[in-house]
mmCIF file of N, CA and C in Angstrom:
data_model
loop_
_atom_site.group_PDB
_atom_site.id
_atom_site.type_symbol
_atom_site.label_atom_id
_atom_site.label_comp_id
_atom_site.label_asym_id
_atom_site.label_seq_id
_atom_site.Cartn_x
_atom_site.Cartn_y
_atom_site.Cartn_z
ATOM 1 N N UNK R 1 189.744 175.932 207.915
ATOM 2 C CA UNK R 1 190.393 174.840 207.218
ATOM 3 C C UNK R 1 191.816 175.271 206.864
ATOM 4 N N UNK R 2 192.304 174.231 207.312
ATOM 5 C CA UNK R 2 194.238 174.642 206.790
ATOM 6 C C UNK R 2 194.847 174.525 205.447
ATOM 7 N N UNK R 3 195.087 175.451 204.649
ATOM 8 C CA UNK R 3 195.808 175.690 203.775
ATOM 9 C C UNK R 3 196.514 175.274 203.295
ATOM 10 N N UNK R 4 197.571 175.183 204.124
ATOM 11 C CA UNK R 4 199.064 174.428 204.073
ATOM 12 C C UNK R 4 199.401 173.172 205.018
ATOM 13 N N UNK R 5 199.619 171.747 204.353
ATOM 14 C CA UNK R 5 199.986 170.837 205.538
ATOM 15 C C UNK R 5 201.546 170.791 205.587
ATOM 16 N N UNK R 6 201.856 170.678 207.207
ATOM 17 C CA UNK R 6 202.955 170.609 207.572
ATOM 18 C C UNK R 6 203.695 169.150 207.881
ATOM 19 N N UNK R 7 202.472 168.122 207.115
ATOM 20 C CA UNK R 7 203.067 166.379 207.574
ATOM 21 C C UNK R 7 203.039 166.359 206.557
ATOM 22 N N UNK R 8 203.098 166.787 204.896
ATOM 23 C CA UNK R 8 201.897 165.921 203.901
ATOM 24 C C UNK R 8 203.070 164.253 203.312
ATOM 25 N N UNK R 9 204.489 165.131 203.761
ATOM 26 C CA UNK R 9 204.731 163.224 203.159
ATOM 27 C C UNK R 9 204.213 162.318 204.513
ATOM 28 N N UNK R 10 204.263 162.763 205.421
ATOM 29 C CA UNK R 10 203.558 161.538 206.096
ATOM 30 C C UNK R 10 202.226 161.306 206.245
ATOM 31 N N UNK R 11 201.473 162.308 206.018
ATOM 32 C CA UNK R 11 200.039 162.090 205.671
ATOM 33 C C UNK R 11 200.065 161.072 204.791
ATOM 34 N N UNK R 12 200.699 161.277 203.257
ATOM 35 C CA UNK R 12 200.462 160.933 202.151
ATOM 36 C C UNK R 12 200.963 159.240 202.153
ATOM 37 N N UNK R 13 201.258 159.158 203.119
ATOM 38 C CA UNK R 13 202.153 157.757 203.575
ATOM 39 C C UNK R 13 201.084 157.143 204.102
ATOM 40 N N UNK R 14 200.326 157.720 204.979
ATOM 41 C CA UNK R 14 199.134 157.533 205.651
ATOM 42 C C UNK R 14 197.440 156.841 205.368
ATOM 43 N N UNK R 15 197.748 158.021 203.978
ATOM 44 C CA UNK R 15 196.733 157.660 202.779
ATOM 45 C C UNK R 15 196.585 156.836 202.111
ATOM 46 N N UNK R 16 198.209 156.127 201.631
ATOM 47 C CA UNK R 16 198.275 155.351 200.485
ATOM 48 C C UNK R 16 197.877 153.764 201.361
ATOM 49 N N UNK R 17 198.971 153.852 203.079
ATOM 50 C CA UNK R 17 197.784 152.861 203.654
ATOM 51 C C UNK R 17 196.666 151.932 203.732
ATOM 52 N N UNK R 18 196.029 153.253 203.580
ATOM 53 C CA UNK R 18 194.302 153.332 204.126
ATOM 54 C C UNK R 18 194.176 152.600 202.780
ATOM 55 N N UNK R 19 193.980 152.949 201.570
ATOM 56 C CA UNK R 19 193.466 152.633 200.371
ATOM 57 C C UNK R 19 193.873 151.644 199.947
ATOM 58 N N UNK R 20 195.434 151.069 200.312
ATOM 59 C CA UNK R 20 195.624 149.445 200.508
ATOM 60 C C UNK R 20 195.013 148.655 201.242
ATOM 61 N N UNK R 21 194.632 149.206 202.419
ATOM 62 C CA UNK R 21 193.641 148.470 202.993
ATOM 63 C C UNK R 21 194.804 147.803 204.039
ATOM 64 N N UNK R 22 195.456 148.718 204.444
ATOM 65 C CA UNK R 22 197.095 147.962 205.164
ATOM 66 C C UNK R 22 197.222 149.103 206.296
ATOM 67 N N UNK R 23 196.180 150.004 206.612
ATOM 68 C CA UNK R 23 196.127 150.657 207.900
ATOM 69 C C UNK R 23 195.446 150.228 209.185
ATOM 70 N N UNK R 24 196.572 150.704 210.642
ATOM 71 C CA UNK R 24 196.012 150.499 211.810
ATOM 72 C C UNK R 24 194.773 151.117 212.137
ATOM 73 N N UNK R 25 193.591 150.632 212.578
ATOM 74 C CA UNK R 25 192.797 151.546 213.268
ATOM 75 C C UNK R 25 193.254 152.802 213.852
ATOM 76 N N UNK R 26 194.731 153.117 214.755
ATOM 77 C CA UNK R 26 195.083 154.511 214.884
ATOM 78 C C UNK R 26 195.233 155.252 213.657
ATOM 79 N N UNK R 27 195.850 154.665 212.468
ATOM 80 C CA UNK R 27 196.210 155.333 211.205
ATOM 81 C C UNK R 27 194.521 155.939 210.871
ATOM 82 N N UNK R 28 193.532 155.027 210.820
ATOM 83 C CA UNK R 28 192.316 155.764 210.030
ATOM 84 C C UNK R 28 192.051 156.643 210.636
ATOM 85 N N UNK R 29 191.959 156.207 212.293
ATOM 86 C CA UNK R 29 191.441 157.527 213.051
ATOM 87 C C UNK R 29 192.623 158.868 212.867
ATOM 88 N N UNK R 30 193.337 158.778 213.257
ATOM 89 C CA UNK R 30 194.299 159.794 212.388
ATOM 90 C C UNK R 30 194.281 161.030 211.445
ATOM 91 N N UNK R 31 193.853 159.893 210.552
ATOM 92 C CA UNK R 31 193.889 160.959 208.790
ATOM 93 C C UNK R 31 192.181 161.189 209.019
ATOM 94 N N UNK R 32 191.734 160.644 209.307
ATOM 95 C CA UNK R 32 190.262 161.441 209.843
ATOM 96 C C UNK R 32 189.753 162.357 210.058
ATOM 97 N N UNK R 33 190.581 162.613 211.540
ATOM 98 C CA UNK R 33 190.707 164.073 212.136
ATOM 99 C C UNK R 33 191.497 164.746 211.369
ATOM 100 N N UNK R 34 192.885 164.517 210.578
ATOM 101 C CA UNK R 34 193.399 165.544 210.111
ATOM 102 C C UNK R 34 192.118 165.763 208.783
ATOM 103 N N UNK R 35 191.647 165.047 208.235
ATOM 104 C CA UNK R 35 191.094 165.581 206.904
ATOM 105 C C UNK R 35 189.615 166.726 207.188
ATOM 106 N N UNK R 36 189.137 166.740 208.139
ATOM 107 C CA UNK R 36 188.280 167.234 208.648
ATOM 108 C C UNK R 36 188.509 168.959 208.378
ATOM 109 N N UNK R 37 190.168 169.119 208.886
ATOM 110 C CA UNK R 37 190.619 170.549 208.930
ATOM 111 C C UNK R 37 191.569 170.667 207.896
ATOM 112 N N UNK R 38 192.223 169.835 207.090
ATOM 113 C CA UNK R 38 193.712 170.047 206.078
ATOM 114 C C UNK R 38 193.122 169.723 205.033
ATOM 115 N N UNK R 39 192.961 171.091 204.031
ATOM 116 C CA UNK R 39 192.275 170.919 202.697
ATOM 117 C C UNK R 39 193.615 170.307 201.387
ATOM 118 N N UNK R 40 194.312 170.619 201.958
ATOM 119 C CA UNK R 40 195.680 169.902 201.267
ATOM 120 C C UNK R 40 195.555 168.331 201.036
ATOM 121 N N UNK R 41 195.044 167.927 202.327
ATOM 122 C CA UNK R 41 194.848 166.243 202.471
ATOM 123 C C UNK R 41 193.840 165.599 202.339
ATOM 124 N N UNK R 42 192.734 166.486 201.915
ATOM 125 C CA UNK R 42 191.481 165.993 201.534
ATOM 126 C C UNK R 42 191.897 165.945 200.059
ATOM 127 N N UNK R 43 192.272 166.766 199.195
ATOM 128 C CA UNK R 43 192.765 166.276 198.097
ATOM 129 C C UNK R 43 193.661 166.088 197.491
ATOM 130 N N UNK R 44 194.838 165.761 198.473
ATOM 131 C CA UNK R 44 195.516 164.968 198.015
ATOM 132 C C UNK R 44 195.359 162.869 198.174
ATOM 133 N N UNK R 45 194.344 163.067 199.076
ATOM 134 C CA UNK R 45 193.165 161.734 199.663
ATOM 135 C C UNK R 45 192.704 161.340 198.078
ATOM 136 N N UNK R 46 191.698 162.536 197.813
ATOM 137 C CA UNK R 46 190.626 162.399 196.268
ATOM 138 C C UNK R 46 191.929 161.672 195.497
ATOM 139 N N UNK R 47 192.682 162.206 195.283
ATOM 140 C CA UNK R 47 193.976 162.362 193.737
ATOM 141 C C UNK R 47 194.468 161.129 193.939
ATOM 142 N N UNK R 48 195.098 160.222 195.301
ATOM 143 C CA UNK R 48 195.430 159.177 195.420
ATOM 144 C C UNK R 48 194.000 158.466 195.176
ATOM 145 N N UNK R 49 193.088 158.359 195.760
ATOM 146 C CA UNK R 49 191.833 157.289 195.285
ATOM 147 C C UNK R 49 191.912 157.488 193.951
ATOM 148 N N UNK R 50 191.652 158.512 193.292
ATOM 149 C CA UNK R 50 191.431 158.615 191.766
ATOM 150 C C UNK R 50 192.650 157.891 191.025
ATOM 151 N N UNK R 51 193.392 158.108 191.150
ATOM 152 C CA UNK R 51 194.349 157.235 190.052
ATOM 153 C C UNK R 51 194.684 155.499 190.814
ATOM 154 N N UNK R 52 194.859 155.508 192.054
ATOM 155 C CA UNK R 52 194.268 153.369 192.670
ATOM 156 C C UNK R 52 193.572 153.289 191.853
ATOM 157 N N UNK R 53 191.693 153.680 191.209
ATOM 158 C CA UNK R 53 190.722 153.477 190.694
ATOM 159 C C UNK R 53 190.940 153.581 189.774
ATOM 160 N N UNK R 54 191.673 154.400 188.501
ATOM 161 C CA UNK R 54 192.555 154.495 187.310
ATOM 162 C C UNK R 54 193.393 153.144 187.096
ATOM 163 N N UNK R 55 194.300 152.762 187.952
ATOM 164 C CA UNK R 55 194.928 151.979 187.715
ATOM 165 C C UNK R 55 194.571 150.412 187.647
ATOM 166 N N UNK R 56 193.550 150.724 188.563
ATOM 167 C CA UNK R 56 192.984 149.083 188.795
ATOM 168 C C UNK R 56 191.952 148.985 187.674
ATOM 169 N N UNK R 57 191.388 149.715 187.287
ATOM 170 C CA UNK R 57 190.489 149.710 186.169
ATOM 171 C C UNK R 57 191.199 149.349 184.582
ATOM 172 N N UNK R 58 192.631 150.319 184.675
ATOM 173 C CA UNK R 58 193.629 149.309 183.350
ATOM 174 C C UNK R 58 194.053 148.259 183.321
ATOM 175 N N UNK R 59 194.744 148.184 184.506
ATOM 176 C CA UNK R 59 195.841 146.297 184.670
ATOM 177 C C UNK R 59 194.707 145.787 184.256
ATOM 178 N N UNK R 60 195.461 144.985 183.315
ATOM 179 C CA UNK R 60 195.194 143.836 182.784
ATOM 180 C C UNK R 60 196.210 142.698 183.588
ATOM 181 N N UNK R 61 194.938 141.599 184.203
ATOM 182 C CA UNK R 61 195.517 140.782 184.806
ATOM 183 C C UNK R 61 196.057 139.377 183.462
ATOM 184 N N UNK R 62 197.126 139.031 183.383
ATOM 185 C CA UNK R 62 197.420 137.978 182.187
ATOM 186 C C UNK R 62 198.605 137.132 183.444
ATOM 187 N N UNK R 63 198.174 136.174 183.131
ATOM 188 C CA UNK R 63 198.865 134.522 183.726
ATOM 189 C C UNK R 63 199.985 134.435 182.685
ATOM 190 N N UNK R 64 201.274 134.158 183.661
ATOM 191 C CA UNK R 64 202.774 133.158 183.016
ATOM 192 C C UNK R 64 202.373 132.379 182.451
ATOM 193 N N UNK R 65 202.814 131.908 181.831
ATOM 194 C CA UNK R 65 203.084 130.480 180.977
ATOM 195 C C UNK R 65 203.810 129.456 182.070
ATOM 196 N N UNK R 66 203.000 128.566 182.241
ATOM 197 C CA UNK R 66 203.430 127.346 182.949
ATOM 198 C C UNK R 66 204.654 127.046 182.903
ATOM 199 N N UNK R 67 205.794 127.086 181.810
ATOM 200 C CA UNK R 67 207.018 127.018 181.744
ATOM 201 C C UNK R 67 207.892 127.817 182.478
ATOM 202 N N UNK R 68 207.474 129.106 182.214
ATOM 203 C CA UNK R 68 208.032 130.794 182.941
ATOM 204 C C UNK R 68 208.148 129.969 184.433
ATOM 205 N N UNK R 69 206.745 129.670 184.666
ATOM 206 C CA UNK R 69 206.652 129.810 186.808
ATOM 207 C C UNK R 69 207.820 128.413 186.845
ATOM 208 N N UNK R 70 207.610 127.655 186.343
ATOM 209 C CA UNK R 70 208.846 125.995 186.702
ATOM 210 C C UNK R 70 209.881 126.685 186.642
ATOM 211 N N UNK R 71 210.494 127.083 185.712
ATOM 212 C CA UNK R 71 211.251 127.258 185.432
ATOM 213 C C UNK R 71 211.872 128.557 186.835
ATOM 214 N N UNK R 72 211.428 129.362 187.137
ATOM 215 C CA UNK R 72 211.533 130.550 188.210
ATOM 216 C C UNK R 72 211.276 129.678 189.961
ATOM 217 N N UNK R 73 210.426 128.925 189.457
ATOM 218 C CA UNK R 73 210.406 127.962 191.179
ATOM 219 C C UNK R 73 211.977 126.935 190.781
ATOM 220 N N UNK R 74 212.206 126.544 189.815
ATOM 221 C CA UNK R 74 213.367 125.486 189.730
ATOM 222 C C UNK R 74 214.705 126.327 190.250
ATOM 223 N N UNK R 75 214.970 127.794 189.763
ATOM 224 C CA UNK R 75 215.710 128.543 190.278
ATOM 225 C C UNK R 75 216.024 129.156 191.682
ATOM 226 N N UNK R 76 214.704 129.339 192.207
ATOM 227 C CA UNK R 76 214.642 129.467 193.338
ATOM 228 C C UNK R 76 214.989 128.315 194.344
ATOM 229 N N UNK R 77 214.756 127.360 194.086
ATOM 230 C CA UNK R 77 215.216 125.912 194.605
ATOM 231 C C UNK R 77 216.575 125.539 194.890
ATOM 232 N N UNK R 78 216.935 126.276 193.469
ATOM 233 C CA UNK R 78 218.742 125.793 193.385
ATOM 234 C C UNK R 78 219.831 127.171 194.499
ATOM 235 N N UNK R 79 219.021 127.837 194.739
ATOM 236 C CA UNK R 79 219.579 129.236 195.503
ATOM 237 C C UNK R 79 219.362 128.953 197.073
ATOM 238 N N UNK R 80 218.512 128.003 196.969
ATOM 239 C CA UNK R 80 217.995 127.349 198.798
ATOM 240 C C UNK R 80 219.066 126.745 198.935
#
């Protein structure tokens, strides 16, 4: 198992992907094979899932005020 990765910002580019759910089938197969042998990217894999799952577990989802969105679509209108 490898020690040291020599892609990890593009691994890590790779990863964040996958867990959006915004990767190519080449991308999964990919980080697949690399995670198999790059212990670097297996957890740096864990550490990105763990805090997505952190984060989505805090947001609090809260709705504009009906005024806010008119008011932001009326602006956008006048810029068309």
């Amino acid at each position: 198992m490898k020690e040291h990765c020599d892609h990890q910002v593009d691994c890590l580019k790779m990863i964040q992907l996958i867990l959006d759910g915004e990767a190519t089938d080449q991308q999964l197969a990919r980080l697949k094979d690399n995670l198999v042998s790059c212990q670097p990217c297996i957890q740096m894999y864990h550490l990105e899932q763990e805090v997505k799952e952190l984060l989505t577990k805090r947001m609090e989802k809260k709705c504009c005020p009906e005024q806010l969105v008119a008011t932001i679509k009326s602006k956008i209108l006048t810029f068309s």
